[in-house]
Short mmCIF file of C-alpha atoms and ligand atoms in Angstrom, two decimals:
data_model
loop_
_atom_site.label_atom_id
_atom_site.label_comp_id
_atom_site.label_asym_id
_atom_site.label_seq_id
_atom_site.Cartn_x
_atom_site.Cartn_y
_atom_site.Cartn_z
CA MET A 19 7.09 27.30 -7.11
CA ALA A 20 10.79 27.17 -8.04
CA TYR A 21 12.34 23.73 -8.36
CA ASP A 22 15.84 24.68 -9.55
CA LYS A 23 17.75 22.83 -6.85
CA SER A 24 15.61 19.69 -7.25
CA ILE A 25 16.09 19.75 -11.01
CA ALA A 26 19.86 19.98 -10.53
CA ALA A 27 19.76 17.28 -7.83
CA PHE A 28 17.78 15.00 -10.15
CA GLU A 29 20.45 15.41 -12.84
CA GLU A 30 23.18 14.54 -10.35
CA ALA A 31 21.24 11.56 -8.99
CA TYR A 32 20.62 10.30 -12.51
CA LYS A 33 24.39 9.93 -13.03
CA VAL A 34 24.78 7.38 -10.23
CA ILE A 35 21.30 5.94 -9.56
CA PRO A 36 19.15 4.30 -12.26
CA GLY A 37 16.45 6.84 -13.19
CA GLY A 38 17.76 9.00 -10.36
CA VAL A 39 15.58 7.19 -7.82
CA ASP A 40 15.65 4.11 -5.63
CA SER A 41 12.07 3.17 -6.43
CA PRO A 42 10.55 3.78 -9.89
CA VAL A 43 7.31 5.51 -8.86
CA ARG A 44 9.31 8.37 -7.31
CA ALA A 45 10.64 9.46 -10.72
CA PHE A 46 7.38 11.30 -11.61
CA SER A 47 7.22 9.35 -14.91
CA GLY A 48 3.42 9.37 -14.80
CA VAL A 49 3.06 13.09 -14.10
CA GLU A 50 4.60 16.40 -15.21
CA GLY A 51 7.80 17.93 -13.90
CA THR A 52 10.68 16.45 -11.97
CA PRO A 53 10.39 15.14 -8.41
CA PRO A 54 11.10 17.59 -5.57
CA PHE A 55 14.08 16.39 -3.56
CA ILE A 56 13.01 16.40 0.06
CA GLU A 57 15.04 18.19 2.71
CA ARG A 58 12.89 17.27 5.73
CA GLY A 59 9.44 16.51 7.03
CA GLU A 60 7.62 18.18 9.91
CA GLY A 61 4.16 17.08 11.03
CA ALA A 62 1.85 17.26 8.02
CA TYR A 63 4.47 19.01 5.89
CA LEU A 64 7.29 18.11 3.55
CA PHE A 65 9.97 20.69 2.74
CA ASP A 66 12.05 20.33 -0.42
CA ILE A 67 15.60 21.56 -1.03
CA ASP A 68 14.24 24.67 -2.80
CA GLY A 69 12.45 25.63 0.40
CA ASN A 70 8.98 24.77 -0.92
CA ARG A 71 6.45 23.48 1.64
CA TYR A 72 3.83 20.85 0.86
CA ILE A 73 0.94 19.25 2.69
CA ASP A 74 1.94 15.59 2.47
CA TYR A 75 -0.81 13.14 1.43
CA VAL A 76 1.71 10.37 0.52
CA GLN A 77 3.43 9.91 3.91
CA SER A 78 6.14 7.69 2.42
CA TRP A 79 3.41 5.63 0.66
CA GLY A 80 1.53 4.94 3.89
CA PRO A 81 3.81 4.35 6.91
CA LEU A 82 3.61 7.81 8.50
CA ILE A 83 0.09 7.76 9.94
CA PHE A 84 1.27 10.23 12.61
CA GLY A 85 2.99 12.50 10.10
CA HIS A 86 6.67 13.43 10.11
CA CYS A 87 8.90 13.67 13.19
CA ASN A 88 6.25 12.48 15.63
CA ALA A 89 7.77 13.17 19.06
CA ASP A 90 6.78 9.86 20.67
CA ILE A 91 8.14 7.77 17.80
CA GLU A 92 11.30 9.88 17.65
CA VAL A 93 11.98 9.35 21.37
CA SER A 94 11.58 5.58 21.08
CA VAL A 95 13.88 5.42 18.05
CA ILE A 96 16.58 7.54 19.72
CA GLU A 97 16.40 5.41 22.87
CA ALA A 98 16.76 2.27 20.76
CA VAL A 99 19.65 3.71 18.74
CA LYS A 100 21.52 4.49 21.94
CA LYS A 101 21.46 0.78 22.82
CA GLY A 102 22.82 -0.25 19.43
CA LEU A 103 21.56 -0.44 15.83
CA SER A 104 21.38 -4.19 15.31
CA PHE A 105 22.40 -7.43 17.02
CA GLY A 106 21.33 -10.29 14.75
CA ALA A 107 20.04 -11.87 17.94
CA PRO A 108 16.60 -12.02 19.55
CA THR A 109 15.35 -8.98 21.42
CA THR A 110 12.21 -8.56 23.55
CA VAL A 111 10.99 -5.64 21.44
CA GLU A 112 10.33 -8.09 18.58
CA THR A 113 8.11 -10.12 20.90
CA GLU A 114 6.31 -6.99 22.05
CA LEU A 115 5.52 -5.87 18.51
CA ALA A 116 4.46 -9.40 17.56
CA GLU A 117 2.13 -9.46 20.60
CA GLU A 118 0.53 -6.18 19.50
CA ILE A 119 -0.14 -7.54 16.00
CA VAL A 120 -1.44 -10.89 17.30
CA SER A 121 -3.79 -9.03 19.67
CA LEU A 122 -5.37 -7.18 16.75
CA PHE A 123 -5.60 -9.80 13.99
CA GLU A 124 -7.90 -12.76 14.71
CA SER A 125 -6.31 -14.68 11.84
CA ILE A 126 -2.80 -14.37 13.28
CA ASP A 127 -1.39 -16.46 16.15
CA LYS A 128 2.26 -15.98 15.16
CA VAL A 129 4.12 -13.45 13.02
CA ARG A 130 7.56 -13.29 11.41
CA PHE A 131 9.22 -9.92 10.76
CA VAL A 132 11.19 -9.11 7.62
CA SER A 133 12.50 -5.87 6.09
CA SER A 134 9.97 -5.02 3.39
CA GLY A 135 6.52 -5.78 2.09
CA THR A 136 8.06 -7.58 -0.88
CA GLU A 137 9.94 -9.87 1.46
CA ALA A 138 6.81 -10.50 3.53
CA VAL A 139 4.77 -11.50 0.48
CA MET A 140 7.57 -13.56 -1.08
CA SER A 141 7.95 -15.47 2.20
CA ALA A 142 4.20 -15.92 2.66
CA ILE A 143 3.91 -17.38 -0.84
CA ARG A 144 6.77 -19.81 -0.13
CA LEU A 145 5.13 -20.81 3.16
CA ALA A 146 1.78 -21.41 1.44
CA ARG A 147 3.49 -23.56 -1.19
CA GLY A 148 5.38 -25.43 1.54
CA VAL A 149 2.29 -26.05 3.65
CA THR A 150 0.10 -27.23 0.76
CA GLY A 151 2.77 -28.95 -1.34
CA ARG A 152 1.33 -27.13 -4.34
CA ASP A 153 3.17 -24.84 -6.80
CA ASN A 154 0.43 -22.73 -8.38
CA ILE A 155 -0.67 -19.36 -6.95
CA LEU A 156 -3.40 -16.93 -7.99
CA LYS A 157 -3.26 -13.14 -7.98
CA PHE A 158 -5.43 -10.37 -9.39
CA THR A 159 -4.61 -8.01 -12.23
CA GLY A 160 -3.99 -4.57 -10.78
CA CYS A 161 -2.96 -5.79 -7.35
CA TYR A 162 0.69 -5.15 -6.48
CA HIS A 163 2.43 -7.32 -3.93
CA GLY A 164 6.03 -6.17 -4.26
CA HIS A 165 8.58 -7.19 -6.85
CA SER A 166 9.33 -10.89 -6.19
CA ASP A 167 9.55 -12.85 -9.45
CA SER A 168 6.41 -15.00 -9.12
CA LEU A 169 4.29 -11.87 -8.77
CA LEU A 170 5.68 -9.84 -11.67
CA VAL A 171 3.16 -11.27 -14.12
CA GLN A 172 0.81 -9.92 -16.75
CA ALA A 173 -2.08 -11.50 -18.57
CA GLY A 174 -1.05 -14.28 -20.90
CA SER A 175 -2.34 -14.57 -24.46
CA GLY A 176 -6.06 -14.83 -25.14
CA LEU A 177 -8.03 -16.63 -22.49
CA ALA A 178 -4.96 -18.09 -20.84
CA THR A 179 -5.26 -17.88 -17.08
CA PHE A 180 -1.56 -18.44 -16.43
CA GLY A 181 0.54 -15.27 -16.39
CA THR A 182 3.61 -14.32 -18.37
CA PRO A 183 6.47 -12.18 -17.02
CA SER A 184 5.67 -8.46 -16.77
CA SER A 185 9.36 -7.58 -16.58
CA PRO A 186 12.50 -8.63 -18.44
CA GLY A 187 14.71 -10.70 -16.18
CA VAL A 188 11.82 -12.79 -14.88
CA PRO A 189 12.06 -16.26 -16.46
CA ALA A 190 8.76 -17.67 -17.74
CA ASP A 191 9.49 -20.68 -15.53
CA LEU A 192 8.98 -18.45 -12.51
CA THR A 193 5.60 -17.11 -13.62
CA LYS A 194 4.13 -20.21 -15.23
CA HIS A 195 2.72 -21.17 -11.83
CA THR A 196 0.95 -17.84 -11.38
CA LEU A 197 -2.69 -17.60 -12.41
CA LEU A 198 -4.32 -14.22 -13.02
CA ALA A 199 -7.94 -13.36 -12.27
CA THR A 200 -9.97 -10.16 -12.44
CA TYR A 201 -10.58 -8.22 -9.24
CA ASN A 202 -14.19 -8.33 -8.00
CA ASP A 203 -15.01 -11.03 -10.61
CA ILE A 204 -15.62 -14.43 -9.02
CA GLU A 205 -16.23 -16.10 -12.39
CA SER A 206 -12.65 -15.35 -13.41
CA VAL A 207 -11.53 -17.01 -10.17
CA GLN A 208 -13.71 -20.04 -10.84
CA LYS A 209 -12.12 -20.33 -14.30
CA CYS A 210 -8.64 -20.36 -12.76
CA PHE A 211 -9.65 -23.12 -10.34
CA ALA A 212 -11.20 -25.06 -13.22
CA ASP A 213 -7.95 -24.74 -15.16
CA SER A 214 -5.89 -25.73 -12.14
CA PRO A 215 -8.08 -27.96 -9.95
CA ASP A 216 -6.75 -28.55 -6.43
CA ASP A 217 -3.20 -27.50 -7.09
CA ILE A 218 -3.44 -23.82 -6.22
CA ALA A 219 -1.41 -23.22 -3.05
CA CYS A 220 -2.81 -19.78 -2.33
CA VAL A 221 -4.82 -16.87 -3.56
CA ILE A 222 -3.25 -13.51 -2.70
CA ILE A 223 -5.34 -10.36 -2.78
CA GLU A 224 -5.24 -6.79 -1.54
CA PRO A 225 -8.64 -6.84 0.21
CA ILE A 226 -8.64 -3.09 -0.29
CA ALA A 227 -6.59 -2.58 -3.44
CA GLY A 228 -4.38 0.50 -3.25
CA ASN A 229 -2.11 -0.09 -6.25
CA MET A 230 -4.56 0.53 -9.06
CA GLY A 231 -5.83 3.58 -7.27
CA LEU A 232 -8.13 2.86 -4.31
CA VAL A 233 -10.41 -0.03 -5.35
CA PRO A 234 -12.00 -1.94 -2.44
CA ALA A 235 -13.09 -5.55 -2.98
CA ASP A 236 -16.85 -6.11 -2.74
CA GLU A 237 -17.85 -7.94 0.45
CA GLU A 238 -19.79 -10.57 -1.52
CA PHE A 239 -16.77 -11.17 -3.74
CA LEU A 240 -14.50 -11.70 -0.72
CA LYS A 241 -17.05 -14.12 0.80
CA GLN A 242 -17.19 -16.12 -2.45
CA LEU A 243 -13.38 -16.09 -2.64
CA ARG A 244 -13.19 -17.43 0.92
CA THR A 245 -15.63 -20.21 0.07
CA ILE A 246 -13.84 -21.33 -3.08
CA CYS A 247 -10.45 -21.32 -1.29
CA THR A 248 -11.84 -23.40 1.58
CA GLU A 249 -13.46 -25.84 -0.84
CA HIS A 250 -10.14 -26.39 -2.64
CA GLY A 251 -7.80 -26.42 0.35
CA THR A 252 -6.21 -23.23 -0.99
CA LEU A 253 -4.83 -20.70 1.49
CA LEU A 254 -6.29 -17.19 1.25
CA ILE A 255 -3.66 -14.48 1.80
CA PHE A 256 -4.74 -10.90 2.54
CA ASP A 257 -1.95 -8.57 1.52
CA GLU A 258 -2.49 -5.75 4.00
CA VAL A 259 0.93 -4.17 3.62
CA MET A 260 -0.89 -0.96 2.70
CA SER A 261 -4.40 -1.36 4.19
CA GLY A 262 -3.13 -2.73 7.50
CA PHE A 263 -3.62 -0.07 10.22
CA ARG A 264 -4.71 2.32 7.45
CA ALA A 265 -8.26 1.12 6.64
CA SER A 266 -8.91 0.55 10.34
CA LEU A 267 -7.00 -0.54 13.43
CA LYS A 268 -7.39 -4.07 12.04
CA GLY A 269 -6.90 -3.11 8.42
CA ALA A 270 -9.45 -4.50 5.98
CA GLN A 271 -10.23 -7.19 8.56
CA GLY A 272 -11.77 -4.48 10.70
CA ILE A 273 -14.26 -3.87 7.87
CA THR A 274 -14.88 -7.18 6.11
CA THR A 275 -16.23 -10.25 7.92
CA VAL A 276 -14.04 -12.51 5.77
CA LYS A 277 -11.06 -14.06 7.53
CA PRO A 278 -7.90 -14.97 5.57
CA ASP A 279 -5.51 -17.84 6.32
CA MET A 280 -2.45 -15.59 6.16
CA VAL A 281 -1.80 -11.84 6.36
CA THR A 282 1.10 -9.75 5.11
CA LEU A 283 1.82 -6.40 6.71
CA GLY A 284 4.30 -3.52 6.35
CA LYS A 285 4.48 0.27 6.23
CA VAL A 286 2.67 1.47 9.41
CA ILE A 287 4.19 -1.37 11.50
CA GLY A 288 7.60 0.17 10.85
CA ALA A 289 6.42 3.80 11.16
CA GLY A 290 8.80 4.74 8.35
CA MET A 291 11.55 2.25 9.19
CA PRO A 292 12.08 -0.87 7.03
CA VAL A 293 9.66 -3.51 8.34
CA GLY A 294 7.44 -6.15 6.75
CA ALA A 295 5.69 -9.07 8.39
CA PHE A 296 3.60 -12.14 7.65
CA GLY A 297 1.44 -14.07 10.05
CA ALA A 298 -1.06 -16.90 10.32
CA LYS A 299 -2.44 -19.46 12.73
CA THR A 300 0.07 -21.58 14.67
CA ASN A 301 -0.47 -24.69 12.55
CA ILE A 302 0.62 -22.80 9.41
CA MET A 303 3.51 -20.85 10.97
CA ALA A 304 4.87 -24.09 12.49
CA HIS A 305 6.04 -25.04 9.00
CA LEU A 306 8.48 -22.12 9.02
CA SER A 307 12.17 -22.58 9.81
CA PRO A 308 13.56 -23.23 12.37
CA GLU A 309 10.41 -25.00 13.68
CA GLY A 310 9.58 -26.47 10.31
CA PRO A 311 11.21 -27.09 6.93
CA VAL A 312 10.17 -23.93 5.00
CA TYR A 313 13.27 -21.78 4.90
CA GLN A 314 13.16 -18.01 5.37
CA ALA A 315 15.75 -15.67 6.91
CA GLY A 316 17.03 -12.07 7.09
CA THR A 317 20.04 -10.27 8.56
CA LEU A 318 18.03 -7.26 9.71
CA SER A 319 14.70 -9.00 10.28
CA GLY A 320 13.22 -7.70 13.54
CA ASN A 321 15.75 -4.87 13.68
CA PRO A 322 15.39 -3.41 17.20
CA VAL A 323 15.35 0.24 16.07
CA ALA A 324 12.67 -0.45 13.47
CA MET A 325 10.72 -2.53 15.98
CA ALA A 326 10.81 0.33 18.48
CA ALA A 327 9.38 2.72 15.90
CA GLY A 328 6.61 0.32 14.90
CA LEU A 329 5.78 -0.61 18.48
CA THR A 330 5.28 3.01 19.49
CA SER A 331 3.18 3.65 16.40
CA LEU A 332 0.89 0.67 17.02
CA ARG A 333 0.55 1.39 20.76
CA LYS A 334 -0.48 4.95 19.98
CA LEU A 335 -3.09 3.67 17.53
CA LYS A 336 -4.40 1.09 20.00
CA ALA A 337 -4.55 3.65 22.79
CA ASN A 338 -6.83 5.90 20.76
CA SER A 339 -8.73 4.00 18.07
CA ALA A 340 -11.01 7.04 17.73
CA ILE A 341 -8.15 8.30 15.57
CA TYR A 342 -9.69 6.31 12.71
CA VAL A 343 -12.97 8.20 12.98
CA GLU A 344 -11.12 11.51 12.69
CA LEU A 345 -8.89 10.27 9.85
CA GLY A 346 -11.92 8.89 8.03
CA ASN A 347 -13.89 12.10 8.42
CA LYS A 348 -11.02 14.12 6.95
CA ALA A 349 -10.60 11.66 4.08
CA LYS A 350 -14.34 11.90 3.32
CA LYS A 351 -14.25 15.72 3.58
CA LEU A 352 -11.32 15.86 1.18
CA MET A 353 -12.93 13.58 -1.39
CA GLU A 354 -16.30 15.36 -1.12
CA GLY A 355 -14.44 18.60 -1.73
CA PHE A 356 -12.61 17.19 -4.76
CA LYS A 357 -15.89 15.85 -6.16
CA LYS A 358 -17.66 19.20 -5.62
CA ALA A 359 -14.82 21.04 -7.36
CA ALA A 360 -14.86 18.57 -10.27
CA ASP A 361 -18.65 18.86 -10.62
CA ALA A 362 -18.41 22.66 -10.59
CA ILE A 363 -15.97 22.54 -13.51
CA ASN A 364 -17.81 19.69 -15.27
CA VAL A 365 -14.92 17.28 -14.86
CA PRO A 366 -15.91 13.60 -14.41
CA MET A 367 -14.60 12.22 -11.14
CA VAL A 368 -15.29 9.19 -8.94
CA THR A 369 -13.85 8.99 -5.44
CA ASP A 370 -13.61 6.45 -2.64
CA VAL A 371 -12.47 6.33 0.97
CA ARG A 372 -11.57 3.50 3.35
CA GLY A 373 -10.46 4.71 6.77
CA SER A 374 -7.48 7.02 6.28
CA MET A 375 -7.09 5.94 2.63
CA PHE A 376 -8.58 7.94 -0.23
CA GLY A 377 -8.60 7.72 -4.01
CA PHE A 378 -10.04 9.54 -6.99
CA PHE A 379 -10.28 8.83 -10.70
CA PHE A 380 -11.00 11.27 -13.50
CA SER A 381 -13.64 8.93 -14.84
CA ASP A 382 -17.43 8.91 -15.00
CA LYS A 383 -17.96 5.29 -14.00
CA PRO A 384 -17.37 3.24 -10.85
CA VAL A 385 -13.95 1.56 -10.74
CA LYS A 386 -14.23 -2.13 -9.82
CA ASN A 387 -11.08 -3.54 -11.41
CA PHE A 388 -7.88 -2.64 -13.24
CA ALA A 389 -9.54 -2.29 -16.66
CA ASP A 390 -11.90 0.31 -15.15
CA ALA A 391 -8.96 2.07 -13.48
CA MET A 392 -7.17 2.25 -16.83
CA GLU A 393 -10.03 4.42 -18.14
CA ASN A 394 -8.85 7.20 -15.85
CA ASP A 395 -7.91 10.36 -17.79
CA GLN A 396 -4.16 10.06 -17.29
CA LYS A 397 -3.32 13.34 -19.06
CA LEU A 398 -5.71 15.26 -16.85
CA PHE A 399 -4.35 13.49 -13.78
CA ALA A 400 -0.79 14.51 -14.73
CA LYS A 401 -1.80 18.17 -15.11
CA PHE A 402 -3.83 18.07 -11.91
CA HIS A 403 -0.92 16.61 -9.97
CA LYS A 404 1.39 19.37 -11.26
CA GLY A 405 -1.07 22.14 -10.49
CA MET A 406 -1.56 20.84 -6.98
CA LEU A 407 2.19 20.50 -6.41
CA ASP A 408 2.64 24.11 -7.53
CA ARG A 409 0.03 25.05 -4.91
CA GLY A 410 1.89 23.19 -2.14
CA ILE A 411 -0.12 19.96 -2.19
CA TYR A 412 1.88 16.73 -2.41
CA LEU A 413 -0.32 13.98 -3.91
CA ALA A 414 0.73 10.50 -5.03
CA CYS A 415 2.54 10.89 -8.36
CA SER A 416 0.55 8.14 -10.06
CA SER A 417 -3.17 7.61 -10.52
CA PHE A 418 -2.53 3.96 -9.65
CA GLU A 419 -1.71 4.86 -6.06
CA THR A 420 -3.68 5.77 -2.96
CA GLY A 421 -3.66 8.93 -0.84
CA PHE A 422 -3.47 8.99 2.94
CA ILE A 423 -4.58 11.24 5.79
CA SER A 424 -2.24 11.51 8.78
CA THR A 425 -3.17 12.70 12.27
CA ALA A 426 -1.05 15.80 11.57
CA ILE A 427 -3.41 16.97 8.82
CA THR A 428 -5.95 19.54 10.07
CA ASP A 429 -9.39 20.46 8.77
CA GLU A 430 -7.91 23.79 7.67
CA MET A 431 -5.34 21.93 5.57
CA VAL A 432 -8.12 19.87 4.00
CA ASP A 433 -9.99 23.10 3.17
CA GLU A 434 -6.78 24.56 1.66
CA THR A 435 -6.36 21.39 -0.43
CA VAL A 436 -9.94 21.49 -1.72
CA LYS A 437 -9.49 25.14 -2.68
CA ALA A 438 -6.28 24.23 -4.55
CA ALA A 439 -8.15 21.44 -6.35
CA TYR A 440 -10.84 23.86 -7.53
CA GLU A 441 -8.24 26.42 -8.70
CA THR A 442 -6.19 23.74 -10.46
CA LEU A 443 -9.14 22.23 -12.32
CA LYS A 444 -10.37 25.71 -13.28
CA GLU A 445 -6.90 26.57 -14.58
CA ILE A 446 -6.70 23.33 -16.60
CA LYS A 447 -10.23 23.50 -17.97
CA GLY A 448 -10.20 27.26 -18.52
P1 LIG B 12 7.66 -2.90 -0.27
O1 LIG B 12 8.57 -4.00 -0.73
O2 LIG B 12 7.63 -1.72 -1.25
O3 LIG B 12 7.91 -2.48 1.18
O4 LIG B 12 6.15 -3.46 -0.23
C1 LIG B 12 5.61 -4.05 -1.39
C2 LIG B 12 4.10 -3.98 -1.31
C3 LIG B 12 3.39 -5.13 -1.03
N1 LIG B 12 2.05 -5.13 -0.94
C4 LIG B 12 1.34 -3.98 -1.12
C5 LIG B 12 -0.15 -4.02 -1.02
C6 LIG B 12 2.02 -2.76 -1.41
O5 LIG B 12 1.30 -1.63 -1.59
C7 LIG B 12 3.41 -2.76 -1.51
C8 LIG B 12 4.21 -1.51 -1.84
N2 LIG B 12 3.46 -0.33 -2.10
C9 LIG B 12 4.07 0.62 -2.98
C10 LIG B 12 3.14 1.83 -3.10
N3 LIG B 12 1.88 1.50 -3.60
C11 LIG B 12 5.43 1.03 -2.53
C12 LIG B 12 5.96 2.29 -3.18
C13 LIG B 12 7.09 1.98 -4.10
O6 LIG B 12 7.03 0.94 -4.82
O7 LIG B 12 8.03 2.79 -4.11
#
């Protein structure tokens, strides 16, 4: 594969955009080579400005469950655009999309739209703090919930449960209310509650973590988390920005029996357009402005063009929920193929699948939390990613991400990808 034009484009971008990208993960810092600059997408494929074609397993980090340029979604967007791009006033399409979400999520009576997952989580946290009158929140190491200040935390010193800023520019005052626990470890949660009895506003978790690689929460752990939150009057927030409509038609809530108090959504509900959302039962959402005192706002919240895209995407998913069986079968086939290739070359690999989401680690032990995920062979991952890219396979450019199957991906493409995986590992391992 030649990447000359992308290399030149990256140099130009670097002069006017920090790191040459508008979101850090796109810079390929964790893998080899420079990022292909994308010319266009078409179905399952991405085409870069050098004319290279790739089977796309990233799909804009999740939103494009129907692949690129889906005709139905395109028609609805064009129709919406012809009526105007934005009004800053209520439109019925917002209600329609809200009704679709409410119909699918038992834990949601009302939903508020925003323009990103970060905004959805930031607003949900503020709502939880407003409803409970408490300042402290609890998150899990390895879970990513967007880049709002309270959530950019890392483990404090020693056995401290309260976090410290994970980025310059985040004052310690904004993270001193954030407790950190270990994913799938209820004892670490109990310690946080012991250190901060009855003043934790909410616990936020990715019920299927997709930002440390794919690491699902154990059902028993989620049940214990639900119990401890209920006991302490703490709201349980499921961050389903990624898993929503990806793990199942009802996200993780279509798989686990545990019900959260609040849900954040994004990605698929915008179908590639900027949309985030947060929802809960009426009694919680009633605290939100203008009904209640908790302020939250947004110029382009509920943008009618973005709503039209998301509405078509969700209606297509609802109309044919068998889609998830097909997506899941392809995800399983892909991961079984990767595992078979790794075994044939004596490369340690663990894989996992949830609905249309898949993940793999170059590791010989199950991954249950971020510390386990960190044991992934990063160097091997970087070489593997490059070898696959050179063979026309576009995988997430970080081992702390998740892969996705879209409806545009065929069994033949999965076979081609497995073959590329075998060839790449053989080339690396000699
Ligand atoms: P955005 O602000 O990026 O729309 O959403 C933040 C967010 C919140 N919650 C979860 C569970 C998420 O996965 C995300 C964003 N996901 C990453 C990819 N893992 C976005 C990609 C990027 O940062 O460029």
